Amino acid sequence: MDPPRTGSPYQPAIEALENHPEKKFYNVSNLGGAKYDTLPYSIRVLFESSVRNCDGFLVKETDAMNILDWKTKQNRVEVPFCPARVVLQDFTGIPAMVDFAAMREAVRNAGGDPVKVNPACPADFTVDHSLQIDFSKCAIQNAPNPGGGEQKPLARLSPLKPPLRKPPPCRGHSSCRGSCGAGEAGHSSGPFSAQIENTPILCPFHLQPVPEPETVLKNQEMEFGRNRERLQFFKWSSKVFENISIIPPETGMAHQVNLEYLSRVVFDVKNFLHPDSVVGTDSHTTMVNGLGILGWGVGGIETEAVMLGMPLTLTLPEVVGCELTGTVSPFATSIDIVLSITKHLRQADVAGKFVEFFGNGVSQLSIADRTTIANMCPEYGAILSFFPVDNVTLKHLKHAGFDKAKLEVTEAYLKAVKLFRNYESSSREPEYSQSGVKGFQIAAEKQNDVVPVQYEGNEYKLSHGCVVIAAVISCTNNCNPSVMLAAGLLAKKAVEAGLVVKPYIRTSLSPGSGMVTHYLSSSGVLPYLSKLGFEVVGYGCSTCVGNTAPLPEAIRNAIKQGDIVACGVLSGTKNFEGCLCDCVRANYLASPPLVVAYAIAGTVQIDFDTEPLGTDSNGKSIYLRDIWPTRQELHTVEEECVISSMFKELKEKMEKGNKRWNLLEAPESTLFPWDLKSTYIRCPSFFDKLAKEAVPPQAVENAHVLLFLGDSVTTDHISPAGSIARSSAAAKYLTSKGLTPREFNSYGARRGNDAVMTRGTFANIKLLNKFIGKPAPKTVHFPSGQTLDVFEAAELYQKEGIPVIILAGKKYGLGSSRDWAAKGPFLLGVKAVLAESYEKVHRSQLIGIGIAPLQFRPGENPSTLGLTGREQFSILFPPDLSPRMTLDIKTSTGKVFSVVALFENNMEITLYKNGGSLKFVARRFL
């Protein structure tokens, strides 16, 4: 963001920072006076942004005054917000960049200058957010490579793989259990082929560099091979677009890299200071609020608008104060604290609100605890959970590599604008707003069913509740050193007690970044995790978004044969039914140490207090309490291992990149040279027939219902991110392009191809369409009466010129923010969604692509209105459309009922009338 524009009405408020006269800033605390002192800290950040960006057009003086009057204006007015930066990750970032490339094409075709199409807001693109697990410790020798890409030519894609370098010997130290010598037990068989690219793995007893685990190298080779085309597109983007920086592959996932590397806390642009703030294309962008950085996740469509200089528009939110008091139990892990707070916030109804923490208990929370709580926002519905900067934050920043001068300026500025919280002072607190387990209905006579199965020469018995997937994965929990170390120390004690994990259980460890590997390794616990099968497979989202290797065939057959409710246990945030594997019906969230414990137990049907995990070599029962690390153990190891050198190492590796990325060739032309044969990158049709003037919204006449859905339809139901099923419409398309199932990759990886993503829309196997009556990605094409894949039915409707709508219940669009959950339905021909209620981000995404979000009036729904979904619907949008206007819908049966057009402000109506934000922004270049 540039320094303030000339002519801003607030220029008189610019002052020099005390003791740093070369640094300038808007002294908003003086500007706001007594009202400012009563504002929640998060609202103060909004106020500063509105003052600094006030231009009289996109941000008006009245907007700043509305924010200052937050106490009386909350929930009553819309305000603009200009974030300091944007973070994109590969799954949702690639379609954003593809849209930028397509926008350049469309602007050129319409007579504009494509070179002008550049991000106006700084954007950081993390390539490594997602990871398909092709290889894990228990399957490294014979993994079927479900993600695609031929394995044979992989060596040609990484010509710089270094030769083996034998590490210095440990001189026979009796206690060394690390990887210092050849043939060390506990690693997968096969030669190690290179040292880790993004952070060194160290011998835990001698801190000597050791080779990269084989699983990481194999997965990195596979990822780089299958995603080469996407990576070339990323690199072209970094060369051609201004204000874009790329975080190279094999570094880490978006929200973790955002926390560890990209966060500034205070921006210093040409000696002008302002608070760091961010929006990102990942719902867990909220993690940075634990560092006192205002940020949240938005859709890719909105992100593109922000990148092009448009502010986000939001209803001035309520801010719920959450007071933390008392002390923490010594037996509680950080995740216990986090999940307890999450539970209470769910019950407090904080959906669509800011949450801000205060009270003397806050000082007991580490930055890892705070960022984990902030990261859980999507799970309890808040827009964000804010922890103002305090002394704990400053201490963390010092360890993270902030030099003394930068820390001094940061502290001085935050105190000058009253964004620093001192719990030891007597200053008054800001004023704040006031503020089930699903069963599987197993028949009684079948609850004790057992199915014997032969695997690797041994017989095992599967029963309801058996664990078949155990994943300590990236995301919320893996950013927290104490719980990750707890998992490692528990694994150490378990191995020493002789406990093992059954070989058919798919175990994996996919940290959010190399920093996690560093402290697990340097603390000496990594070899023990590896011994139990939890070997590092790579860095990024994996099991949490459905990217997991398939179960062994014998295990799959046994589960299906016995109709067993098999379980996955993972330390992430998503446990949607069927999201891991079609034969794994129950998915449970747990802290990393409990994931390891359940893997050892082999079942979720265990009472850890009374039932043992197993027995030692002498036949003695080993209980969870016997191997659970104490809080003192954790603190001791954490203080010794989570040190500033890790952040320094991460920064060096981030800036250096890696050899594969550095050698990758990419075009440098102004317009991207689209390859018509590509199945990864395709020019989308969003800008077809772009004209300088927008066409008014057309009436929807005689629309059929494409899908009749119930409550809590998630974005994962709408636009899956996992593997592409062989029987799906997307699979048929890819097969027609000459690809084999091994080359399909995942929906997430192919988000740059609108043909795949449109076919993948509503392709989730757990989609429950009332027209079908059972979970299946199917619907009815009413003119013909055929039951078809959703895409095939939509394609027929479009050929017949018949518009379609969607009927839904409460909370439509829950879950992660995915722009394709709006883009996909748009390309299927959906003109409107009619639901009882919406998830906030998804509602705005629908508007951003040009789909009207309509809401039943309170107390009404399809059932009360007597709708079957088989009717045809007509909707008229008047020229004077206004926020929350009531519209009449007529059906082919003669019924007329009213709905609310869920546009919250005039800006959203402007975007809808322009056919969405993409076309609105593109027209600014014509």
mmCIF file of C-alpha atoms in Angstrom, residues 166-298:
data_model
loop_
_atom_site.group_PDB
_atom_site.id
_atom_site.type_symbol
_atom_site.label_atom_id
_atom_site.label_comp_id
_atom_site.label_asym_id
_atom_site.label_seq_id
_atom_site.Cartn_x
_atom_site.Cartn_y
_atom_site.Cartn_z
ATOM 1 C CA LYS A 166 27.267 -39.558 4.173
ATOM 2 C CA PRO A 167 26.871 -37.612 7.421
ATOM 3 C CA PRO A 168 29.621 -37.548 10.019
ATOM 4 C CA PRO A 169 29.495 -40.637 12.230
ATOM 5 C CA CYS A 170 28.174 -40.483 15.763
ATOM 6 C CA ARG A 171 31.182 -42.412 17.037
ATOM 7 C CA GLY A 172 28.971 -45.096 18.450
ATOM 8 C CA HIS A 173 27.145 -42.977 20.993
ATOM 9 C CA SER A 174 24.902 -45.426 22.785
ATOM 10 C CA SER A 175 21.942 -43.078 23.156
ATOM 11 C CA CYS A 176 21.824 -41.821 19.579
ATOM 12 C CA ARG A 177 18.670 -43.071 17.874
ATOM 13 C CA GLY A 178 18.820 -40.594 15.040
ATOM 14 C CA SER A 179 19.618 -41.109 11.382
ATOM 15 C CA CYS A 180 23.315 -40.547 11.684
ATOM 16 C CA GLY A 181 24.428 -43.894 10.404
ATOM 17 C CA ALA A 182 23.580 -46.109 7.481
ATOM 18 C CA GLY A 183 20.925 -48.730 7.896
ATOM 19 C CA GLU A 184 19.272 -47.027 10.832
ATOM 20 C CA ALA A 185 16.161 -48.798 11.935
ATOM 21 C CA GLY A 186 12.979 -46.795 11.938
ATOM 22 C CA HIS A 187 13.257 -45.264 8.463
ATOM 23 C CA SER A 188 11.670 -46.787 5.417
ATOM 24 C CA SER A 189 13.838 -49.084 3.386
ATOM 25 C CA GLY A 190 15.629 -47.756 0.332
ATOM 26 C CA PRO A 191 18.468 -45.265 -0.032
ATOM 27 C CA PHE A 192 18.105 -41.667 1.137
ATOM 28 C CA SER A 193 18.630 -39.382 -1.797
ATOM 29 C CA ALA A 194 19.075 -35.776 -0.641
ATOM 30 C CA GLN A 195 19.248 -33.418 2.286
ATOM 31 C CA ILE A 196 16.006 -31.612 3.107
ATOM 32 C CA GLU A 197 15.401 -28.551 0.947
ATOM 33 C CA ASN A 198 13.535 -26.276 3.324
ATOM 34 C CA THR A 199 15.035 -26.865 6.747
ATOM 35 C CA PRO A 200 17.758 -29.158 8.045
ATOM 36 C CA ILE A 201 16.879 -32.385 9.761
ATOM 37 C CA LEU A 202 19.372 -32.842 12.578
ATOM 38 C CA CYS A 203 20.637 -35.777 14.553
ATOM 39 C CA PRO A 204 18.656 -35.221 17.775
ATOM 40 C CA PHE A 205 21.659 -35.927 19.988
ATOM 41 C CA HIS A 206 24.498 -34.353 17.994
ATOM 42 C CA LEU A 207 22.742 -31.720 15.851
ATOM 43 C CA GLN A 208 24.439 -33.029 12.697
ATOM 44 C CA PRO A 209 22.707 -32.708 9.292
ATOM 45 C CA VAL A 210 21.177 -35.990 8.158
ATOM 46 C CA PRO A 211 19.454 -37.083 4.918
ATOM 47 C CA GLU A 212 15.828 -36.314 4.116
ATOM 48 C CA PRO A 213 13.334 -39.103 4.947
ATOM 49 C CA GLU A 214 12.563 -41.105 1.837
ATOM 50 C CA THR A 215 8.820 -40.484 2.055
ATOM 51 C CA VAL A 216 9.321 -36.703 1.840
ATOM 52 C CA LEU A 217 11.555 -37.008 -1.216
ATOM 53 C CA LYS A 218 9.218 -39.398 -2.990
ATOM 54 C CA ASN A 219 6.200 -37.181 -2.351
ATOM 55 C CA GLN A 220 8.107 -34.037 -3.364
ATOM 56 C CA GLU A 221 9.241 -35.726 -6.587
ATOM 57 C CA MET A 222 5.688 -36.822 -7.323
ATOM 58 C CA GLU A 223 4.224 -33.398 -6.493
ATOM 59 C CA PHE A 224 6.706 -31.566 -8.695
ATOM 60 C CA GLY A 225 6.180 -34.041 -11.508
ATOM 61 C CA ARG A 226 2.402 -34.005 -11.616
ATOM 62 C CA ASN A 227 2.167 -30.268 -11.001
ATOM 63 C CA ARG A 228 4.889 -29.093 -13.376
ATOM 64 C CA GLU A 229 2.400 -27.335 -15.658
ATOM 65 C CA ARG A 230 0.792 -25.475 -12.759
ATOM 66 C CA LEU A 231 4.186 -24.484 -11.387
ATOM 67 C CA GLN A 232 5.183 -23.051 -14.767
ATOM 68 C CA PHE A 233 2.007 -20.963 -14.717
ATOM 69 C CA PHE A 234 2.835 -19.732 -11.195
ATOM 70 C CA LYS A 235 6.297 -18.755 -12.316
ATOM 71 C CA TRP A 236 4.932 -16.925 -15.386
ATOM 72 C CA SER A 237 2.630 -15.007 -13.020
ATOM 73 C CA SER A 238 5.542 -13.966 -10.810
ATOM 74 C CA LYS A 239 7.478 -12.684 -13.854
ATOM 75 C CA VAL A 240 4.653 -10.832 -15.598
ATOM 76 C CA PHE A 241 2.415 -9.364 -12.886
ATOM 77 C CA GLU A 242 3.603 -6.545 -10.662
ATOM 78 C CA ASN A 243 3.124 -6.745 -6.887
ATOM 79 C CA ILE A 244 3.094 -10.561 -6.864
ATOM 80 C CA SER A 245 5.613 -12.602 -4.899
ATOM 81 C CA ILE A 246 5.743 -16.384 -5.041
ATOM 82 C CA ILE A 247 6.665 -18.548 -2.065
ATOM 83 C CA PRO A 248 8.280 -21.522 -3.829
ATOM 84 C CA PRO A 249 7.269 -25.185 -3.517
ATOM 85 C CA GLU A 250 8.334 -27.404 -0.624
ATOM 86 C CA THR A 251 8.187 -24.520 1.847
ATOM 87 C CA GLY A 252 4.866 -24.817 3.647
ATOM 88 C CA MET A 253 1.150 -24.118 3.616
ATOM 89 C CA ALA A 254 -0.490 -20.712 3.263
ATOM 90 C CA HIS A 255 -1.648 -19.825 6.745
ATOM 91 C CA GLN A 256 1.449 -21.241 8.438
ATOM 92 C CA VAL A 257 3.882 -19.445 6.117
ATOM 93 C CA ASN A 258 1.729 -16.329 6.552
ATOM 94 C CA LEU A 259 2.252 -16.598 10.297
ATOM 95 C CA GLU A 260 5.936 -17.538 10.304
ATOM 96 C CA TYR A 261 7.328 -15.472 7.441
ATOM 97 C CA LEU A 262 4.954 -13.010 5.786
ATOM 98 C CA SER A 263 3.521 -11.282 8.865
ATOM 99 C CA ARG A 264 4.833 -7.745 9.409
ATOM 100 C CA VAL A 265 2.626 -6.687 12.366
ATOM 101 C CA VAL A 266 3.428 -3.090 11.343
ATOM 102 C CA PHE A 267 3.965 -2.107 7.693
ATOM 103 C CA ASP A 268 6.757 0.322 6.904
ATOM 104 C CA VAL A 269 6.307 1.618 3.343
ATOM 105 C CA LYS A 270 8.691 4.443 2.408
ATOM 106 C CA ASN A 271 8.928 5.358 6.114
ATOM 107 C CA PHE A 272 5.149 5.504 6.467
ATOM 108 C CA LEU A 273 3.766 3.209 9.181
ATOM 109 C CA HIS A 274 0.425 1.467 9.380
ATOM 110 C CA PRO A 275 -0.935 -1.768 10.892
ATOM 111 C CA ASP A 276 -0.474 -5.048 9.054
ATOM 112 C CA SER A 277 -3.764 -6.569 7.904
ATOM 113 C CA VAL A 278 -4.569 -9.317 5.461
ATOM 114 C CA VAL A 279 -7.263 -11.241 3.647
ATOM 115 C CA GLY A 280 -6.589 -14.592 2.078
ATOM 116 C CA THR A 281 -8.156 -17.271 -0.074
ATOM 117 C CA ASP A 282 -8.011 -19.725 2.798
ATOM 118 C CA SER A 283 -10.538 -19.756 5.618
ATOM 119 C CA HIS A 284 -7.715 -20.244 8.137
ATOM 120 C CA THR A 285 -6.137 -16.902 7.307
ATOM 121 C CA THR A 286 -7.636 -15.950 10.690
ATOM 122 C CA MET A 287 -4.594 -17.554 12.313
ATOM 123 C CA VAL A 288 -2.691 -14.242 12.102
ATOM 124 C CA ASN A 289 -5.112 -12.570 14.512
ATOM 125 C CA GLY A 290 -3.192 -14.373 17.230
ATOM 126 C CA LEU A 291 -0.292 -12.028 16.395
ATOM 127 C CA GLY A 292 -2.457 -8.916 16.569
ATOM 128 C CA ILE A 293 -2.851 -8.780 12.763
ATOM 129 C CA LEU A 294 -6.406 -8.265 11.579
ATOM 130 C CA GLY A 295 -7.203 -10.835 8.913
ATOM 131 C CA TRP A 296 -9.757 -13.323 7.663
ATOM 132 C CA GLY A 297 -10.546 -15.594 4.746
ATOM 133 C CA VAL A 298 -12.579 -14.499 1.755
#
